[in-house]
Coordinates of N, CA and C in Angstrom, one line a residue:
Chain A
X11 N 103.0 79.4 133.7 CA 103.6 78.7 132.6 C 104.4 79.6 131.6
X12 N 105.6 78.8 130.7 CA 106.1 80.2 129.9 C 105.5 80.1 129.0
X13 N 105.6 81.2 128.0 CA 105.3 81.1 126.8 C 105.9 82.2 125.8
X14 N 106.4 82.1 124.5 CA 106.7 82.6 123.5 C 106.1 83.0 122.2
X15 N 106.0 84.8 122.3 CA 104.8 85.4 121.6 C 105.9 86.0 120.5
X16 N 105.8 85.5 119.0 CA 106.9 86.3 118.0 C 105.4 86.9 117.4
X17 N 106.3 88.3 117.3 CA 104.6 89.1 117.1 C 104.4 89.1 115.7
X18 N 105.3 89.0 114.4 CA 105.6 88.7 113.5 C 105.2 87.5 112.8
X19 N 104.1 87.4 112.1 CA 104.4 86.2 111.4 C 105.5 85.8 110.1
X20 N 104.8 87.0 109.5 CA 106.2 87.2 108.0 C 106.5 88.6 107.9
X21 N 107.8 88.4 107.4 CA 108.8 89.9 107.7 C 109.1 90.0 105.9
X22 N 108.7 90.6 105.3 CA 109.6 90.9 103.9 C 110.5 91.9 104.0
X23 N 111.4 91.8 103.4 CA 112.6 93.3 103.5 C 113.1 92.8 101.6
X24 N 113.8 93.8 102.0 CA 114.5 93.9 100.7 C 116.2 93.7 101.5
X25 N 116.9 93.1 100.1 CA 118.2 92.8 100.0 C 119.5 94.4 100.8
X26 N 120.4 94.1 101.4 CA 121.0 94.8 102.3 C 120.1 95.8 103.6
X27 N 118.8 95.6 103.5 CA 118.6 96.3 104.6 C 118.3 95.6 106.1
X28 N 117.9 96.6 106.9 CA 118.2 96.0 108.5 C 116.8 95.5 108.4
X29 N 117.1 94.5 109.5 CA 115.9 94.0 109.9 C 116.1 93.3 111.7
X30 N 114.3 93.1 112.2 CA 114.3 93.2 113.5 C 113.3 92.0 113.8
X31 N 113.5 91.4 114.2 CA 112.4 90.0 114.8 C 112.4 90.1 116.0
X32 N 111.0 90.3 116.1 CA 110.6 90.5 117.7 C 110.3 89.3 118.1
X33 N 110.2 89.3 119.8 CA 110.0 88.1 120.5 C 109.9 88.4 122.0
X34 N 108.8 87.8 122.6 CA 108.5 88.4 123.7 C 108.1 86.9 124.6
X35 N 108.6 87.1 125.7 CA 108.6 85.7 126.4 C 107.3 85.6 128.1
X36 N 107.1 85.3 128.7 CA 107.1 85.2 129.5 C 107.2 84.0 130.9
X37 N 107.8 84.3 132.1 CA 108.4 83.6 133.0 C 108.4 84.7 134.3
X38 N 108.0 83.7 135.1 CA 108.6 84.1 136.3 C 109.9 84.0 136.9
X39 N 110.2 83.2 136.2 CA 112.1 82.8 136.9 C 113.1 83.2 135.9
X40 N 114.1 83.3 135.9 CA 115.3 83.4 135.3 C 115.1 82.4 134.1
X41 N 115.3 83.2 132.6 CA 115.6 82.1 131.9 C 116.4 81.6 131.1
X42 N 116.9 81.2 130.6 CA 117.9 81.0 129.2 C 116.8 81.2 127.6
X43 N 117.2 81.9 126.6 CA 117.1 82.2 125.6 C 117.7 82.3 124.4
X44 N 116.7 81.6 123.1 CA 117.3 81.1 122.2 C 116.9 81.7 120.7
X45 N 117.1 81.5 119.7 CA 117.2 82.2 118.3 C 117.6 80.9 117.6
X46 N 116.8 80.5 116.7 CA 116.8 79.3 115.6 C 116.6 79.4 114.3
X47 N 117.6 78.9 113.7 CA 116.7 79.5 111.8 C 116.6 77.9 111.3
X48 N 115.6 78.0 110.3 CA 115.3 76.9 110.0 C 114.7 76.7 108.1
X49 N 116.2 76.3 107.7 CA 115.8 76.6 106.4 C 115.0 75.7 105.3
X50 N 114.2 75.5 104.2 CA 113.5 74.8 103.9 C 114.3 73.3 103.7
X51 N 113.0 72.5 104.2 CA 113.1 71.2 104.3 C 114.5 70.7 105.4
X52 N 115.0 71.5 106.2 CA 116.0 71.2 107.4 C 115.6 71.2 108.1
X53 N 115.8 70.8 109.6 CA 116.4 70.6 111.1 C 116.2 72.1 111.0
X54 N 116.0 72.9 112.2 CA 116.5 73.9 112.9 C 117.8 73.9 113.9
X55 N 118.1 75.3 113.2 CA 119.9 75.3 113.9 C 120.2 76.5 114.2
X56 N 121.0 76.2 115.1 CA 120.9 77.3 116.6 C 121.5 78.3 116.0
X57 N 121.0 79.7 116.1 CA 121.7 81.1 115.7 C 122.4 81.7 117.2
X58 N 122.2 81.7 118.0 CA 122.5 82.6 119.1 C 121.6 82.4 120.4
X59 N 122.5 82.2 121.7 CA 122.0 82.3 122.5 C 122.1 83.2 124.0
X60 N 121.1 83.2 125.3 CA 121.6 84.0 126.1 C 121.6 83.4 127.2
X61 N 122.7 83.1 128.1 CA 122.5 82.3 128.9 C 122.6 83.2 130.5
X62 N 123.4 84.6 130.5 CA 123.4 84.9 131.5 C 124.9 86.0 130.8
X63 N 125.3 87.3 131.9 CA 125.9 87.9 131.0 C 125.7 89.1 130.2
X64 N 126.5 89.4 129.5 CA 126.2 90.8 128.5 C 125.2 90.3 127.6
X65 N 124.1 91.5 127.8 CA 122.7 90.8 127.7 C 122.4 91.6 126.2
X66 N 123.8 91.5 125.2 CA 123.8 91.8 123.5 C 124.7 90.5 123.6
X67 N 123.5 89.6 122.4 CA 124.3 88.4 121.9 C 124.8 88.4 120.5
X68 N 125.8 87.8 120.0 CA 125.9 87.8 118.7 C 126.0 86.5 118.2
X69 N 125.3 85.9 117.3 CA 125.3 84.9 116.8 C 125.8 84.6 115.5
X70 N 125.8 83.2 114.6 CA 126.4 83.2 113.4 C 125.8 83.8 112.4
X71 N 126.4 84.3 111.1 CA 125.6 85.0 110.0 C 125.5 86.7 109.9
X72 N 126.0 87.1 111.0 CA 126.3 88.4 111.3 C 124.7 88.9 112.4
X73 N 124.1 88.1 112.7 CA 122.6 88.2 113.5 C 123.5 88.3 115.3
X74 N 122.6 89.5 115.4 CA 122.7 89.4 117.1 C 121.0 89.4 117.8
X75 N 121.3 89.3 119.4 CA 119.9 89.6 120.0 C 120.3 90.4 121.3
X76 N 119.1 91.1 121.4 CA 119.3 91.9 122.9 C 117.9 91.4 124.0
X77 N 119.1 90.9 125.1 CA 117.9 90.3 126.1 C 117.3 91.7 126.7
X78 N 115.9 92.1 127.1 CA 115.7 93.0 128.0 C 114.7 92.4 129.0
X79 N 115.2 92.1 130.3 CA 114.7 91.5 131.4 C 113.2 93.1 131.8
X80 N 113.5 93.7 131.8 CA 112.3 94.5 131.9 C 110.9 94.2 130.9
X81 N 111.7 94.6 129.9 CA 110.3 94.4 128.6 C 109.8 92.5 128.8
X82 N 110.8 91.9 129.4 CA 110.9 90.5 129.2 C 110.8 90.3 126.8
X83 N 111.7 90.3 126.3 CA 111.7 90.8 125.0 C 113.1 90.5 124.5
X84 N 113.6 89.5 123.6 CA 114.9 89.0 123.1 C 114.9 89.2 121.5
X85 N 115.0 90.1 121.2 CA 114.8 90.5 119.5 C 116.3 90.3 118.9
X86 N 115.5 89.7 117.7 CA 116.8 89.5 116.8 C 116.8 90.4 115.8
X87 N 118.3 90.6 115.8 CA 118.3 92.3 114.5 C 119.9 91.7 113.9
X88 N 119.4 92.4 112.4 CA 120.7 92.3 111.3 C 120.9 93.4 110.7
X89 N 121.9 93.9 110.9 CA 121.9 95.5 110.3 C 121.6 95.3 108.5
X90 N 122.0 94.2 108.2 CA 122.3 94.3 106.5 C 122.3 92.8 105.9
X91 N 120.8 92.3 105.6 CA 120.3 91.0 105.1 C 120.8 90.6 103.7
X92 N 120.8 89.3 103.5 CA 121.4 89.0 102.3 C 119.9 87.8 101.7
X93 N 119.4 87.5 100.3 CA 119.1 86.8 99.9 C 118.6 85.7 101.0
X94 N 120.0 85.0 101.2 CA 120.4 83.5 102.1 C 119.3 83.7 103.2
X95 N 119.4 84.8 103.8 CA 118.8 84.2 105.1 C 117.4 84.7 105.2
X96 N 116.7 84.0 104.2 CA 115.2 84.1 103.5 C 115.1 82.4 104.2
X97 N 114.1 82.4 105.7 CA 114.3 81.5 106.4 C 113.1 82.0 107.4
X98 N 113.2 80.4 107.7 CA 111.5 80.9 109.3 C 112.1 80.9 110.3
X99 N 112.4 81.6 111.6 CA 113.4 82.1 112.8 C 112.5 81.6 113.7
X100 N 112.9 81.2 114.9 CA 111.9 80.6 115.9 C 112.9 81.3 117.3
X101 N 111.6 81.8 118.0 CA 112.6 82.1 119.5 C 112.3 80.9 120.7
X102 N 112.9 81.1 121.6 CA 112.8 79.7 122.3 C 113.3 80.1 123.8
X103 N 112.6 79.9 124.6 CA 112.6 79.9 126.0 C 112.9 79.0 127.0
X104 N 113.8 79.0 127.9 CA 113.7 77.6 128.8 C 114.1 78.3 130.4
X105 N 113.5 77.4 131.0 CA 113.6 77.6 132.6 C 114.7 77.5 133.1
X106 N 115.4 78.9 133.7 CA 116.7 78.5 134.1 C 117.3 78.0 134.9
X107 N 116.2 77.2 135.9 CA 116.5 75.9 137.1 C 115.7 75.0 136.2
X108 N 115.4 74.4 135.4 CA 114.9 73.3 134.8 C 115.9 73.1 133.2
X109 N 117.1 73.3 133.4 CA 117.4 73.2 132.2 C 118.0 72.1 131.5
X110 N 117.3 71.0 132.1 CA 117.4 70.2 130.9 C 116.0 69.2 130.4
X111 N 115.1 70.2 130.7 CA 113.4 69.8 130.1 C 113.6 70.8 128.3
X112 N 112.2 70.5 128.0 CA 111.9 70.9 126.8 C 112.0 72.7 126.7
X113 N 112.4 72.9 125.5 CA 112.5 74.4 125.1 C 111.2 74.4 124.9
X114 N 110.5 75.8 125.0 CA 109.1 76.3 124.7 C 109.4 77.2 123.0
X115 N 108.8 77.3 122.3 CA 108.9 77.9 120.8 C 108.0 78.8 120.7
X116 N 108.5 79.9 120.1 CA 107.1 80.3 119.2 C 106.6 80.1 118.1
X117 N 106.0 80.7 117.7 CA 105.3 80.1 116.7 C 105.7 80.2 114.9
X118 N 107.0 81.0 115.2 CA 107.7 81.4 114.0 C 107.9 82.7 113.2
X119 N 108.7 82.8 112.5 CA 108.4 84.1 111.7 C 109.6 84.1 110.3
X120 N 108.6 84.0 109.6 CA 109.0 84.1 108.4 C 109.8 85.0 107.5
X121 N 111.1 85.4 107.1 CA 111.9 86.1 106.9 C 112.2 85.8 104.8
X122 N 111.5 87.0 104.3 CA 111.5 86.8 103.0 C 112.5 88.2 102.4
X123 N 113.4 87.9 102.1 CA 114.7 88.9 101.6 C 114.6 88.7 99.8
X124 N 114.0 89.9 99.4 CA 114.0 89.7 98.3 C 115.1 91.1 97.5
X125 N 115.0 90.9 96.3 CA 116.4 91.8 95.6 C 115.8 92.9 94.9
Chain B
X1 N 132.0 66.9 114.4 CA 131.0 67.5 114.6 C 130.0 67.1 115.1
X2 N 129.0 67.6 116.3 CA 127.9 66.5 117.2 C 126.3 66.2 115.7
X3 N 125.9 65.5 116.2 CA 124.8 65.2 115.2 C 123.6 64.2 115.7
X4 N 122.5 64.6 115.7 CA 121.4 64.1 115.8 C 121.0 63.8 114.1
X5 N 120.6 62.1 113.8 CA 120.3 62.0 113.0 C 118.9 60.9 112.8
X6 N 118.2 61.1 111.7 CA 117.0 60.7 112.1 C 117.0 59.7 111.0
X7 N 116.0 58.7 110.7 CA 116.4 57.5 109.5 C 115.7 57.6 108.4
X8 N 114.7 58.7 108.4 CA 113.9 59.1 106.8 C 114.1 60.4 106.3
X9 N 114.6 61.0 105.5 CA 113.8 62.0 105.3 C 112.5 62.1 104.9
X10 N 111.9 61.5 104.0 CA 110.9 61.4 103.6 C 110.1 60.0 103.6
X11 N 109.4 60.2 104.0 CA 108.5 58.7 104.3 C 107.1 58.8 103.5
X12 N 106.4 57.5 102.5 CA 104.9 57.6 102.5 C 104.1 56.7 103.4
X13 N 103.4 56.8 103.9 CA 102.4 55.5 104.5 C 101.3 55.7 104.4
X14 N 100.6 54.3 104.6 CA 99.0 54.3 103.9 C 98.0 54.5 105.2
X15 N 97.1 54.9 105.4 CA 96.2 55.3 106.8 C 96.2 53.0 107.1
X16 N 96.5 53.4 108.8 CA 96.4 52.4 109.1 C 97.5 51.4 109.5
X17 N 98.9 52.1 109.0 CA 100.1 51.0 108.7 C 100.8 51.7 109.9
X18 N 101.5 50.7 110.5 CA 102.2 51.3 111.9 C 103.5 51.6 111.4
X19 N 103.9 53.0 112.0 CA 105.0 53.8 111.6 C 105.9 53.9 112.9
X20 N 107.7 53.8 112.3 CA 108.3 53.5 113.3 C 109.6 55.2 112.9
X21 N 109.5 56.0 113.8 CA 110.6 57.2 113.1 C 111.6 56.7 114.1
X22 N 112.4 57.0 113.7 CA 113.7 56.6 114.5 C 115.1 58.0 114.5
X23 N 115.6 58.0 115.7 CA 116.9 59.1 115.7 C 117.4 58.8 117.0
X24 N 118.7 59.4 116.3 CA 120.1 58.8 117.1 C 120.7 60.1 117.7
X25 N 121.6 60.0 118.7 CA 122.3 61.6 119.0 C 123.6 60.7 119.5
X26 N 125.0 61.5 119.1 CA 126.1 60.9 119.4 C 126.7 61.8 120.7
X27 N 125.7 62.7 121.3 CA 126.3 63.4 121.9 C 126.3 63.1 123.3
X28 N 125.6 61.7 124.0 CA 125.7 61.4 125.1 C 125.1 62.0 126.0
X29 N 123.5 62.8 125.1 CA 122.3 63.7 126.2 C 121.9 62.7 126.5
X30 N 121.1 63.3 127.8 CA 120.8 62.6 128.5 C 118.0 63.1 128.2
X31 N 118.9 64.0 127.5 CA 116.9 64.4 127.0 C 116.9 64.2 125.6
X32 N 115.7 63.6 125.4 CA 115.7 63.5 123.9 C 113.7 64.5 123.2
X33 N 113.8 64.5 122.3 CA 112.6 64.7 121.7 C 112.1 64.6 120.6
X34 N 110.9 64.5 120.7 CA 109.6 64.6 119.3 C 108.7 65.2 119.4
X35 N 109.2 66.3 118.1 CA 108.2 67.1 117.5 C 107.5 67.1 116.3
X36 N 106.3 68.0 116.5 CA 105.6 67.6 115.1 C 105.7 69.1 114.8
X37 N 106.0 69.2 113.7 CA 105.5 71.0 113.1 C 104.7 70.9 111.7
X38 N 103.8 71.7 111.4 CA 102.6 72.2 111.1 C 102.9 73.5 110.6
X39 N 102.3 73.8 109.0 CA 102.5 75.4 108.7 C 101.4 76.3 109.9
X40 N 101.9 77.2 110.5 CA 100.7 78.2 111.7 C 101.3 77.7 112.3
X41 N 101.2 76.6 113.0 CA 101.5 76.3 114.3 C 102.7 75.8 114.9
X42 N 103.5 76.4 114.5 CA 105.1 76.1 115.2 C 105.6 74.7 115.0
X43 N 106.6 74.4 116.5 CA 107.0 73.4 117.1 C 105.3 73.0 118.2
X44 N 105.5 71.8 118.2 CA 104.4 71.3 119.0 C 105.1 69.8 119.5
X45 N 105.4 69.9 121.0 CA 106.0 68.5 121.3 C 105.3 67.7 121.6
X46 N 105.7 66.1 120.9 CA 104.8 65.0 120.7 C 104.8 64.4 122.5
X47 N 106.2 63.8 122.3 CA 106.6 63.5 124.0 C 108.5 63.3 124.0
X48 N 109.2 63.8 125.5 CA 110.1 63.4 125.5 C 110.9 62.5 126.4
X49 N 111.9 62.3 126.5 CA 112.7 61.5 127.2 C 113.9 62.3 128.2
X50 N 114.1 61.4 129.7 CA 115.2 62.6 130.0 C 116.0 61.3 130.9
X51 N 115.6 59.8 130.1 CA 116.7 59.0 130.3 C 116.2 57.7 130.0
X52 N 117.0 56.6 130.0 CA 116.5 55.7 129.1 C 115.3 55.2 129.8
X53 N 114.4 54.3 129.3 CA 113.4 53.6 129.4 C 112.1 54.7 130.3
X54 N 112.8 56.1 130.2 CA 111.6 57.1 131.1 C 111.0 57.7 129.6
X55 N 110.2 58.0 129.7 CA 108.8 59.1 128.9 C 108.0 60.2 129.7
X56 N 107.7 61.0 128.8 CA 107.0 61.7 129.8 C 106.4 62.7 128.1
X57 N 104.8 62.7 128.5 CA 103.9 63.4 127.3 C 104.2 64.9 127.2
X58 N 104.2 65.3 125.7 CA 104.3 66.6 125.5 C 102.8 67.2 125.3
X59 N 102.6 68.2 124.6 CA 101.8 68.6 124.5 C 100.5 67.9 123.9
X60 N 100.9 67.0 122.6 CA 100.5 66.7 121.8 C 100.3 64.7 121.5
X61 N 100.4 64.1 122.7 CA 100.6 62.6 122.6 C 99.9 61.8 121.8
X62 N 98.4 62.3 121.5 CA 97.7 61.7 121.3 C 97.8 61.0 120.0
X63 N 98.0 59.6 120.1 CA 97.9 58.8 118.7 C 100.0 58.4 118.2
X64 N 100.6 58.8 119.4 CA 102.4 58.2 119.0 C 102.1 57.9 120.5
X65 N 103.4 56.9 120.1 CA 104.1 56.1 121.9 C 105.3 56.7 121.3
X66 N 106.5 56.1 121.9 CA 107.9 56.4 122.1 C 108.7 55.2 123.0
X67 N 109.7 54.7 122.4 CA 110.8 53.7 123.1 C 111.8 54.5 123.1
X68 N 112.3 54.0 124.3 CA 113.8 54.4 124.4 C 114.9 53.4 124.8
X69 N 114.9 52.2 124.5 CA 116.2 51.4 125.0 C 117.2 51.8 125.2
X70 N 117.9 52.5 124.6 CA 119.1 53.1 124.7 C 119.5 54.3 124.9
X71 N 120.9 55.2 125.6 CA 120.7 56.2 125.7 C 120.4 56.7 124.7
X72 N 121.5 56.7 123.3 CA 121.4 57.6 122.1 C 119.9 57.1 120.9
X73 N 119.1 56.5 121.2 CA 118.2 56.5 120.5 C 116.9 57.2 120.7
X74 N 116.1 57.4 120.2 CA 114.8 57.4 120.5 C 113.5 57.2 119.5
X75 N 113.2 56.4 119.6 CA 111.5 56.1 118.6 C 110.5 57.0 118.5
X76 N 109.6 57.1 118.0 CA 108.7 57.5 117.8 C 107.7 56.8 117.3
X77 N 106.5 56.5 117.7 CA 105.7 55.2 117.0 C 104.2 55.5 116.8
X78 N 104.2 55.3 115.8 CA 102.6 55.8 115.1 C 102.3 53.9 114.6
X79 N 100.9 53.9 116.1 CA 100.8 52.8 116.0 C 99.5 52.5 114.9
X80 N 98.8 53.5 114.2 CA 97.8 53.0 113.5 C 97.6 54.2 112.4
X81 N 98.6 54.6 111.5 CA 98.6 55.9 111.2 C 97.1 56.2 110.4
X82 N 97.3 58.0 110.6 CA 96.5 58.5 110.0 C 96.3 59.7 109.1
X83 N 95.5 60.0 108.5 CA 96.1 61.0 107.5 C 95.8 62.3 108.6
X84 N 95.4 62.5 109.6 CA 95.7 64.2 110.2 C 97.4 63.5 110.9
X85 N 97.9 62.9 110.7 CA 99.6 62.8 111.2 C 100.6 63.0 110.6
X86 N 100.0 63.4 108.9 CA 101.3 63.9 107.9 C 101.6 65.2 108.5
X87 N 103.2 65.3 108.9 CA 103.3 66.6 109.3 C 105.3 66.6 108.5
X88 N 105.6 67.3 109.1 CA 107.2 67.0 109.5 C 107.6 66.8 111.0
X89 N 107.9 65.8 110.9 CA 108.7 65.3 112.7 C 110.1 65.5 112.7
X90 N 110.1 66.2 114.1 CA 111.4 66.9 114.4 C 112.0 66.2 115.6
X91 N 113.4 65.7 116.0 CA 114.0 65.1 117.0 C 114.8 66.1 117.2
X92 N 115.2 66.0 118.8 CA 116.0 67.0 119.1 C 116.3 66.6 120.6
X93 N 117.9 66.6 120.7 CA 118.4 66.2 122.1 C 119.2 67.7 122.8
X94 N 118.9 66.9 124.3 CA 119.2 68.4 125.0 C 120.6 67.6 126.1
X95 N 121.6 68.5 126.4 CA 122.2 68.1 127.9 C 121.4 68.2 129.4
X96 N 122.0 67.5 130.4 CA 121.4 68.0 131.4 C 121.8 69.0 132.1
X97 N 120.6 69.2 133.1 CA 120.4 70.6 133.7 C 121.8 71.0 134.2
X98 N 122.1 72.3 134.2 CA 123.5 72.6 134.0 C 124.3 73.3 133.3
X99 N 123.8 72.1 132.2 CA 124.9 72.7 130.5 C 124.3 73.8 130.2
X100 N 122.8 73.9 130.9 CA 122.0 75.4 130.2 C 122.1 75.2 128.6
X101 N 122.3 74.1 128.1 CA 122.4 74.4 126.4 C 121.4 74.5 125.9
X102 N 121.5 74.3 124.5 CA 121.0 74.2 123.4 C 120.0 73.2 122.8
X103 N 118.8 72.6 122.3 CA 118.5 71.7 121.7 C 118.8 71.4 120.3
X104 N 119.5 70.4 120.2 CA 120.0 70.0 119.0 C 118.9 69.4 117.6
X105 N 119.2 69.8 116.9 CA 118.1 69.5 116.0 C 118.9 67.9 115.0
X106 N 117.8 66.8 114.4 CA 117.7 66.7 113.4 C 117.3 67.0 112.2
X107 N 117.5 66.7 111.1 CA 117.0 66.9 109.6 C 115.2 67.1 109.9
X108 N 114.9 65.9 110.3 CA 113.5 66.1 110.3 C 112.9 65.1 109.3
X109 N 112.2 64.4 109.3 CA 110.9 63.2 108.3 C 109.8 64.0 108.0
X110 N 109.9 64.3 107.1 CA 108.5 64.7 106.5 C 107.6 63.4 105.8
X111 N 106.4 63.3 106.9 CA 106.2 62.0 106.8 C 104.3 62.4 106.2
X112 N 104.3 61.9 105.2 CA 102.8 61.8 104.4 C 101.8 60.5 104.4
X113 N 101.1 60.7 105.2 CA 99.7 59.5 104.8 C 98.9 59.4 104.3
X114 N 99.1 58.4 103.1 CA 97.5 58.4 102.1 C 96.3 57.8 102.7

């Protein structure tokens, strides 16, 4: 069965510096892979995804992810955080011959950017 | 712009009173869902749909049904609410196998039971 391990629960940084959200999956098959931010009291909304391809994604907000099929590991990194994106990030896994069942989640991680 | 939209944001109900959530998607998926999320514990799926009048249990079924009459709708039904069911409920439709997409999110009901 898959499953999605963010090893992170809460990440504090401070204002312009990098930051890195881990995420580690597991599957036996090929998957598709996802990045979600979810700001208070909203819906979650899609930051970036990997569907197959150059396995550095870039998504909106200046956030990218790098798939590594070895580590099985989709981490999301921002060279230079702002305030705004003080938000809980969720990674998301789906079977790449089952792709139109449910996304698998982890369990979140909390992203607190302070000044 | 595509949209999944849901009919409460915020709901109260009294332990006991049957609860109806409701969301719509204009985008002509053919999977729909309900989630419940919980501070700790993520996303946790209630049950979804992957075409009209089909269901199929998620993780977490116990104590919601779900209708689906139509493609772009989907219910969620708390037939006898209770107070461990205040959560935030999340809907979210997907394309079929293929599109490889995305699940689309609604706003979400943050729904409380006294």
């Amino acid at each position: 069965a898959q499953s999605v391990t963010q090893l992170d629960s809460q990440v504090p940084v401070f204002e312009e510096a990098p930051v890195e959200l881990r995420c580690n999956y597991s599957s036996s098959v090929s998957v598709y892979l996802f990045w979600y931010v979810q700001y208070p009291n909203q819906g979650l909304q899609l930051l970036l995804k990997y569907l197959s391809g150059s396995t550095l994604v870039k998504g909106i907000n200046g956030f990218e992810a790098e798939f590594n099929k070895s580590q099985t590991s989709f981490h999301l990194r921002k060279p230079s955080v702002h305030i705004s994106d003080t938000a809980e990030y969720f990674c998301a896994v789906s079977d790449h011959h089952q792709a139109g069942t449910a996304l698998i989640f982890g369990k979140g991680t909390t992203l607190s950017v302070s000044s | 712009d595509v949209k999944v939209t849901q009919s409460s944001r915020y709901l109260v109900k009294r332990t006991g009173e049957k609860v109806f959530l409701e969301c719509v998607q204009d985008m002509d998926h053919e999977n729909m869902f309900w989630y419940r999320q919980d501070p700790g514990l993520g996303l946790r799926l209630i049950y979804f749909s992957y075409d009209v009048k089909m269901k199929e249990k998620g993780d977490i079924p116990e104590g919601y049904s779900v209708s689906r009459e139509k493609k772009e709708r989907f219910s969620l039904i708390l037939e006898s609410a209770s107070t461990n069911q205040t959560s935030m409920y999340l809907c979210a439709s997907r394309g079929s196998a293929g599109t490889g997409g995305e699940q689309f999110f609604g706003p979400g009901t943050r729904l409380t039971v006294l």
